[in-house]
PDB file of C-alpha atoms in Angstrom:
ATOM      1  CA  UNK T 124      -9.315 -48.330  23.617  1.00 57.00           C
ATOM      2  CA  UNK T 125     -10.366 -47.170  20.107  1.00 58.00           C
ATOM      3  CA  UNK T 126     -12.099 -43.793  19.703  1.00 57.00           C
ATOM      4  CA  UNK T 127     -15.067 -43.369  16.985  1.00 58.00           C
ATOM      5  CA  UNK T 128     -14.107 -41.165  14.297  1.00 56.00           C
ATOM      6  CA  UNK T 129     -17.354 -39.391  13.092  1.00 54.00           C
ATOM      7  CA  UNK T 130     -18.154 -40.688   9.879  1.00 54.00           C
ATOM      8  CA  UNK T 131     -16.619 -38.641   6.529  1.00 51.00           C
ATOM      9  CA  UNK T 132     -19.094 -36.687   5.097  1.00 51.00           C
ATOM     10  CA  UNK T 133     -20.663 -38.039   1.011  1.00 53.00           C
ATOM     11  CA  UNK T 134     -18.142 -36.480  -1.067  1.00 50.00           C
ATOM     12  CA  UNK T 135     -15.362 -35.542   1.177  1.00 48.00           C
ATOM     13  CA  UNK T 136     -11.662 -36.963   1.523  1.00 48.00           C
ATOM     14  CA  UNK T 137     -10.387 -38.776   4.378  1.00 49.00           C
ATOM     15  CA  UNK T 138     -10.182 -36.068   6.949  1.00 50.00           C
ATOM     16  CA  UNK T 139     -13.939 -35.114   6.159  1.00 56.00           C
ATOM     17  CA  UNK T 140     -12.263 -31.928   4.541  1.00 53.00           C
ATOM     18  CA  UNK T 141     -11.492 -31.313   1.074  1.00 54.00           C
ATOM     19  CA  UNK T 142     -13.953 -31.924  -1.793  1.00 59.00           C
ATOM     20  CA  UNK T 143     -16.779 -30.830   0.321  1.00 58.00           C
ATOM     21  CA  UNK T 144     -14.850 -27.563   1.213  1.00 63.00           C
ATOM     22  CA  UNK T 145     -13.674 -26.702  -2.371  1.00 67.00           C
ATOM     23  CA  UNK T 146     -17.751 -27.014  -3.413  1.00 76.00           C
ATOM     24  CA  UNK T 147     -18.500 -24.589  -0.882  1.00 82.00           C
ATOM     25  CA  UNK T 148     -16.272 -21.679  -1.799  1.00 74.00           C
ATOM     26  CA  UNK T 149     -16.614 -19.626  -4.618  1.00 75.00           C
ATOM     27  CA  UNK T 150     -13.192 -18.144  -6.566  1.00 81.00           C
ATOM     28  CA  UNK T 151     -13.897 -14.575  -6.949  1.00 86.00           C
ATOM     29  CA  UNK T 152     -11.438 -12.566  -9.119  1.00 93.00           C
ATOM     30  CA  UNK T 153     -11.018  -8.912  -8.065  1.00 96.00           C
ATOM     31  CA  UNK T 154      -8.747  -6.571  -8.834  1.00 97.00           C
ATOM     32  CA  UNK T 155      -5.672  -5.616  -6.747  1.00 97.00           C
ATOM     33  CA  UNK T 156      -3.840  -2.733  -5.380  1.00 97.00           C
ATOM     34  CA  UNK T 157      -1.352  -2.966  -8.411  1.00 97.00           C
ATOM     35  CA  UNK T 158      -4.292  -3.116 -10.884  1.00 97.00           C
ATOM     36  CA  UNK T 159      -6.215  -0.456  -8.741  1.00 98.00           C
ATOM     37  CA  UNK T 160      -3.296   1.750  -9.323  1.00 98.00           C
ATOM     38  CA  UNK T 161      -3.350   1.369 -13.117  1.00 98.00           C
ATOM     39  CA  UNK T 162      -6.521   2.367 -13.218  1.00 98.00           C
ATOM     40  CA  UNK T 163      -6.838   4.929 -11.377  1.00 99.00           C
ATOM     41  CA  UNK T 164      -3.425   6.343 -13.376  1.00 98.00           C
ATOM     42  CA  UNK T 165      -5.508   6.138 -16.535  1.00 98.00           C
ATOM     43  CA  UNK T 166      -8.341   8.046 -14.847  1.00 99.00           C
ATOM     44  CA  UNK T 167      -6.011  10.993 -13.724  1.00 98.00           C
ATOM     45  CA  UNK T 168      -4.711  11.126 -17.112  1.00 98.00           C
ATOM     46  CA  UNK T 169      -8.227  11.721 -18.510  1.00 98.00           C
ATOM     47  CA  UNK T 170      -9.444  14.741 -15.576  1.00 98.00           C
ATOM     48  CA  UNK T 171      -5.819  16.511 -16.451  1.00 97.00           C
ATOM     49  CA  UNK T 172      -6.854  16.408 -19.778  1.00 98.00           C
ATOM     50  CA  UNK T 173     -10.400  17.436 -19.048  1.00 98.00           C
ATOM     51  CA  UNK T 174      -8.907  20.634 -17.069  1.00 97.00           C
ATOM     52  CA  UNK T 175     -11.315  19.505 -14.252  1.00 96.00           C
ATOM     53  CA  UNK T 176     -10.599  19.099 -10.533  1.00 97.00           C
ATOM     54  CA  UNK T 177     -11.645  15.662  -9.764  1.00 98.00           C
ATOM     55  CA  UNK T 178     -12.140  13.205  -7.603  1.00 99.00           C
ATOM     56  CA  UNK T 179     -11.190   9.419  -8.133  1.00 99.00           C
ATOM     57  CA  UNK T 180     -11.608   6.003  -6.537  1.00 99.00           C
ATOM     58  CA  UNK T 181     -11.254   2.256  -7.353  1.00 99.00           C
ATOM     59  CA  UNK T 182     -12.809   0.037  -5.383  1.00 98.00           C
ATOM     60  CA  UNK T 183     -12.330  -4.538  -5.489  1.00 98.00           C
ATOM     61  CA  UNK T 184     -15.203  -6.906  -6.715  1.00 96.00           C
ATOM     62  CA  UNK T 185     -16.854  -6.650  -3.741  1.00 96.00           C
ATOM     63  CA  UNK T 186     -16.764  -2.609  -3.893  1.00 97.00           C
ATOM     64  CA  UNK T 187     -14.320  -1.973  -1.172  1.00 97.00           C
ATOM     65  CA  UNK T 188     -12.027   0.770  -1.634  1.00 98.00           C
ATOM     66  CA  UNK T 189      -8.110   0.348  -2.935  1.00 98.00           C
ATOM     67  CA  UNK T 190      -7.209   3.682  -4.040  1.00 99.00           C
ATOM     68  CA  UNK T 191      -8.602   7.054  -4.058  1.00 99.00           C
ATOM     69  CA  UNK T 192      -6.974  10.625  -4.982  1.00 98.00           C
ATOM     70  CA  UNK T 193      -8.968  14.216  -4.872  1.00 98.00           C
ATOM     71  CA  UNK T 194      -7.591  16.829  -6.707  1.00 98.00           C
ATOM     72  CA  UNK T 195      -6.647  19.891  -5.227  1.00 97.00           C
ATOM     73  CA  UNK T 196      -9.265  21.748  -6.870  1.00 96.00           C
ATOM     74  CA  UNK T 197     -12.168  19.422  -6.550  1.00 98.00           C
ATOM     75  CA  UNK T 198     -14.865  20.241  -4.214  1.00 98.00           C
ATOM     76  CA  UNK T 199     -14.808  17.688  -0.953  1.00 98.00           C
ATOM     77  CA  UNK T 200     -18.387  16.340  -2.018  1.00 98.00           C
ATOM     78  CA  UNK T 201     -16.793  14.544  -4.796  1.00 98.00           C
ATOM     79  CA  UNK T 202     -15.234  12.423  -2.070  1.00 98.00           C
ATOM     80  CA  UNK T 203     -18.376  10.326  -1.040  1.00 97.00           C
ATOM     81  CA  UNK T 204     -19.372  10.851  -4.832  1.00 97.00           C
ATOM     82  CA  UNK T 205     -16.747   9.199  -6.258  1.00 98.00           C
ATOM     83  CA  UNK T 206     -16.138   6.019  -3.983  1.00 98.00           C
ATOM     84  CA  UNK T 207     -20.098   6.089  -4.167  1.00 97.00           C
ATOM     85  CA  UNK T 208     -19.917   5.677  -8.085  1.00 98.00           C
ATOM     86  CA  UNK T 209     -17.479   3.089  -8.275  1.00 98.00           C
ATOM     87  CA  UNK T 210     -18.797   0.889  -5.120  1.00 98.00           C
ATOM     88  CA  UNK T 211     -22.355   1.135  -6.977  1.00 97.00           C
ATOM     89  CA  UNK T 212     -20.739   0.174 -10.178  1.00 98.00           C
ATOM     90  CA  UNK T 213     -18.851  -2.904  -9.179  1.00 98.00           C
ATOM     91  CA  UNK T 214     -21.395  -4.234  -6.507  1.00 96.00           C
ATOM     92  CA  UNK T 215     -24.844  -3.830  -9.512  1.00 95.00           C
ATOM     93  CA  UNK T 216     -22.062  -4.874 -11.896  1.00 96.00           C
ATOM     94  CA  UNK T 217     -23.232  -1.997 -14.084  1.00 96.00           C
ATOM     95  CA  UNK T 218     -22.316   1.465 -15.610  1.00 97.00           C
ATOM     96  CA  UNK T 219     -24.098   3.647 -13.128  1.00 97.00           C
ATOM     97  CA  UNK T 220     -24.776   6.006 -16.052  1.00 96.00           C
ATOM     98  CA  UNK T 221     -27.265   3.569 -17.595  1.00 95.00           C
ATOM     99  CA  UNK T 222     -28.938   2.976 -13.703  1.00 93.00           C
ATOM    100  CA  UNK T 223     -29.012   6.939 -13.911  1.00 91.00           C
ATOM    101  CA  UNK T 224     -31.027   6.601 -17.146  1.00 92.00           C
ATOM    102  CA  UNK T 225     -33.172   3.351 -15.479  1.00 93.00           C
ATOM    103  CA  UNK T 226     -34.013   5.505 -12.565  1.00 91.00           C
ATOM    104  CA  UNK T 227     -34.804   8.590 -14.210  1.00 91.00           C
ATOM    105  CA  UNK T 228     -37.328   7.096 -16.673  1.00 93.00           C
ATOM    106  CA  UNK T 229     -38.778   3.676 -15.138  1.00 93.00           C
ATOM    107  CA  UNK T 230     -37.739   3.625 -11.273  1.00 91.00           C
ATOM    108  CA  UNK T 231     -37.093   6.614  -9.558  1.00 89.00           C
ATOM    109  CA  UNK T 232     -38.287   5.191  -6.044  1.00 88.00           C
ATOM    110  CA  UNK T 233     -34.506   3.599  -6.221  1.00 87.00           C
ATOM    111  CA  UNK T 234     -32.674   7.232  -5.859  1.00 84.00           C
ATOM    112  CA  UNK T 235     -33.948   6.051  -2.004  1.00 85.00           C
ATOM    113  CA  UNK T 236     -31.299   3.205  -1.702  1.00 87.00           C
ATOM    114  CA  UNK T 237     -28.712   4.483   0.405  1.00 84.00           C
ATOM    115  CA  UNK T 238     -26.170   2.050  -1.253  1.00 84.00           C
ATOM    116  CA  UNK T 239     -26.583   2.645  -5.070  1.00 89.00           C
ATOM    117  CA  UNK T 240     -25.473   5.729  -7.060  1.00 93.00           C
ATOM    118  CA  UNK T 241     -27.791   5.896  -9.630  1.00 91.00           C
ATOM    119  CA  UNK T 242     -25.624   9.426 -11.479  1.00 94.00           C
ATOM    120  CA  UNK T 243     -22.714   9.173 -14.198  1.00 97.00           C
ATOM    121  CA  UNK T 244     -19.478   8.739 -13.419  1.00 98.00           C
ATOM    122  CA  UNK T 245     -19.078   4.801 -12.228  1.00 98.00           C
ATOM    123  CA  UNK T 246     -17.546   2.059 -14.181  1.00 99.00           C
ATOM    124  CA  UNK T 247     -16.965  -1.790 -13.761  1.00 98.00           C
ATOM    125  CA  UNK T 248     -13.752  -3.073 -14.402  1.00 98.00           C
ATOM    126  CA  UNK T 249     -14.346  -6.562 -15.997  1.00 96.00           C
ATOM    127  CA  UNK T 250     -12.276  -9.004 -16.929  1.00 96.00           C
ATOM    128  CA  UNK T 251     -12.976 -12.167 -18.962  1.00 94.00           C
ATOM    129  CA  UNK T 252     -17.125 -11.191 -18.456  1.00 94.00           C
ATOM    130  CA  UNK T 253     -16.444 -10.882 -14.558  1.00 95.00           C
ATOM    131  CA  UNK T 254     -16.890  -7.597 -13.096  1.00 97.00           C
ATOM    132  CA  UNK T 255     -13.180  -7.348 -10.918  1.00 97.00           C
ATOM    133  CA  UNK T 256     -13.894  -4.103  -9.439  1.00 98.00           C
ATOM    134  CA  UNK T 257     -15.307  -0.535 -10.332  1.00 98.00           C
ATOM    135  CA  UNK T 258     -14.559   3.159 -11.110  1.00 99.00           C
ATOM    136  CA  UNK T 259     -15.891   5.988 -10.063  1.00 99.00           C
ATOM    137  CA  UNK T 260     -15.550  10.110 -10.612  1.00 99.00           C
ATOM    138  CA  UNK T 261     -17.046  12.897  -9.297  1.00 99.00           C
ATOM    139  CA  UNK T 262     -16.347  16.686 -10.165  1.00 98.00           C
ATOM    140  CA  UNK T 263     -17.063  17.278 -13.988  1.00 98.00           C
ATOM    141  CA  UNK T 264     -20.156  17.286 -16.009  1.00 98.00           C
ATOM    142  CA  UNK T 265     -21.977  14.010 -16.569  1.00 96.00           C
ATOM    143  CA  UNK T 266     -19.956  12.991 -19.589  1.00 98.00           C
ATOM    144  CA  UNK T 267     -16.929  14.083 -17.603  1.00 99.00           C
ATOM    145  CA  UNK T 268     -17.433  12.156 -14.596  1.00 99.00           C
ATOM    146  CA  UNK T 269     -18.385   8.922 -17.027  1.00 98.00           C
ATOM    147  CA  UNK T 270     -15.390   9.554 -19.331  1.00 99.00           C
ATOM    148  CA  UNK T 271     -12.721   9.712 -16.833  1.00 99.00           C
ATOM    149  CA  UNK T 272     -14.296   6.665 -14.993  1.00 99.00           C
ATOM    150  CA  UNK T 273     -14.091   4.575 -18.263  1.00 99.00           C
ATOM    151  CA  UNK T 274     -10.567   5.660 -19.042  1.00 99.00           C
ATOM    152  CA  UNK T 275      -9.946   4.470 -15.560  1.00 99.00           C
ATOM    153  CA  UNK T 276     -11.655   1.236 -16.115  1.00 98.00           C
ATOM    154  CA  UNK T 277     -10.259   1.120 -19.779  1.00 98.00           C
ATOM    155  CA  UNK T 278      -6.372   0.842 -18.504  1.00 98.00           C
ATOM    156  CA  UNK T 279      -6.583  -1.420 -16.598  1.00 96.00           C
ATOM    157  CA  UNK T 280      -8.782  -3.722 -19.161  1.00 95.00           C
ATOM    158  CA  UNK T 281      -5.452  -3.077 -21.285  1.00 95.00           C
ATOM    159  CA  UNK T 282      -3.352  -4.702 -19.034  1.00 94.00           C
ATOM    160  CA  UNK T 283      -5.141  -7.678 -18.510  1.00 93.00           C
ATOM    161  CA  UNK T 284      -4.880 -11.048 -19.817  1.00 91.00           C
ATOM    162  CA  UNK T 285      -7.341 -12.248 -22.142  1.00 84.00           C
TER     163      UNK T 285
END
């Protein structure tokens, strides 16, 4: 006795897998723990520099944490600051010191979004126009925070194929 096979679905291959599949996953790049590390090398290099005790993290695509170092001297609220920065940067795929700037002149109602970091100091890592992952630093000045995020974000970029 012959059993019915259901019938392939438009589009797919013989199994009823395949082409159908493939069309309903999306390929998104992120960065790894290899890369992370890069970056968050060039970051360190940048708070030594600054004399600053610092906090650092570098989070994938989807803003989930790689690697992270605090300095000895940096306070322990740059922790949540500084995987904050770089999870806000890589999942609104922007620098979180122009969202700073956004909220404090057009929107502040969205400093109430638990999940975004509207302050200076997060970076995306992009790659090819893709945003691969993010940067973040907490325990400078604004322009310290943003500067060692973007040196962070900035070796890795360097690395990177074109």
């Amino acid at each position: 006795m012959k059993t019915a096979r259901p019938a392939a679905r438009p589009g797919a291959d013989r199994d009823g897998r395949g082409k159908v599949s493939s069309q309903l996953l999306a390929a998104r790049p992120s960065v790894t723990q290899q890369g992370a590390r890069q970056a968050l090398a060039g970051a360190e290099a940048q708070a030594l520099a600054f004399g600053v005790g610092m906090s650092v993290a570098v989070v994938d695509a989807a803003g989930h944490l790689l690697v992270f170092t605090r300095d000895d001297e940096a306070l322990l609220v740059t922790i949540d600051a500084a995987i904050a920065k770089a999870r806000t940067a890589a999942q609104a795929q922007v620098v979180t010191k122009v969202l700073q700037a956004f909220v404090d002149t057009q929107c502040p109602s969205l400093i109430a979004v638990r999940a975004l970091m509207p302050a200076s100091g997060g970076v995306p890592v992009l790659h090819q126009g893709r945003v691969i992952g993010g940067v973040g630093a907490s325990g400078g000045s604004l322009e310290q925070d943003h500067a060692v995020a973007q040196a962070g974000a900035d070796a890795l970029a360097q690395l990177l194929p074109a």
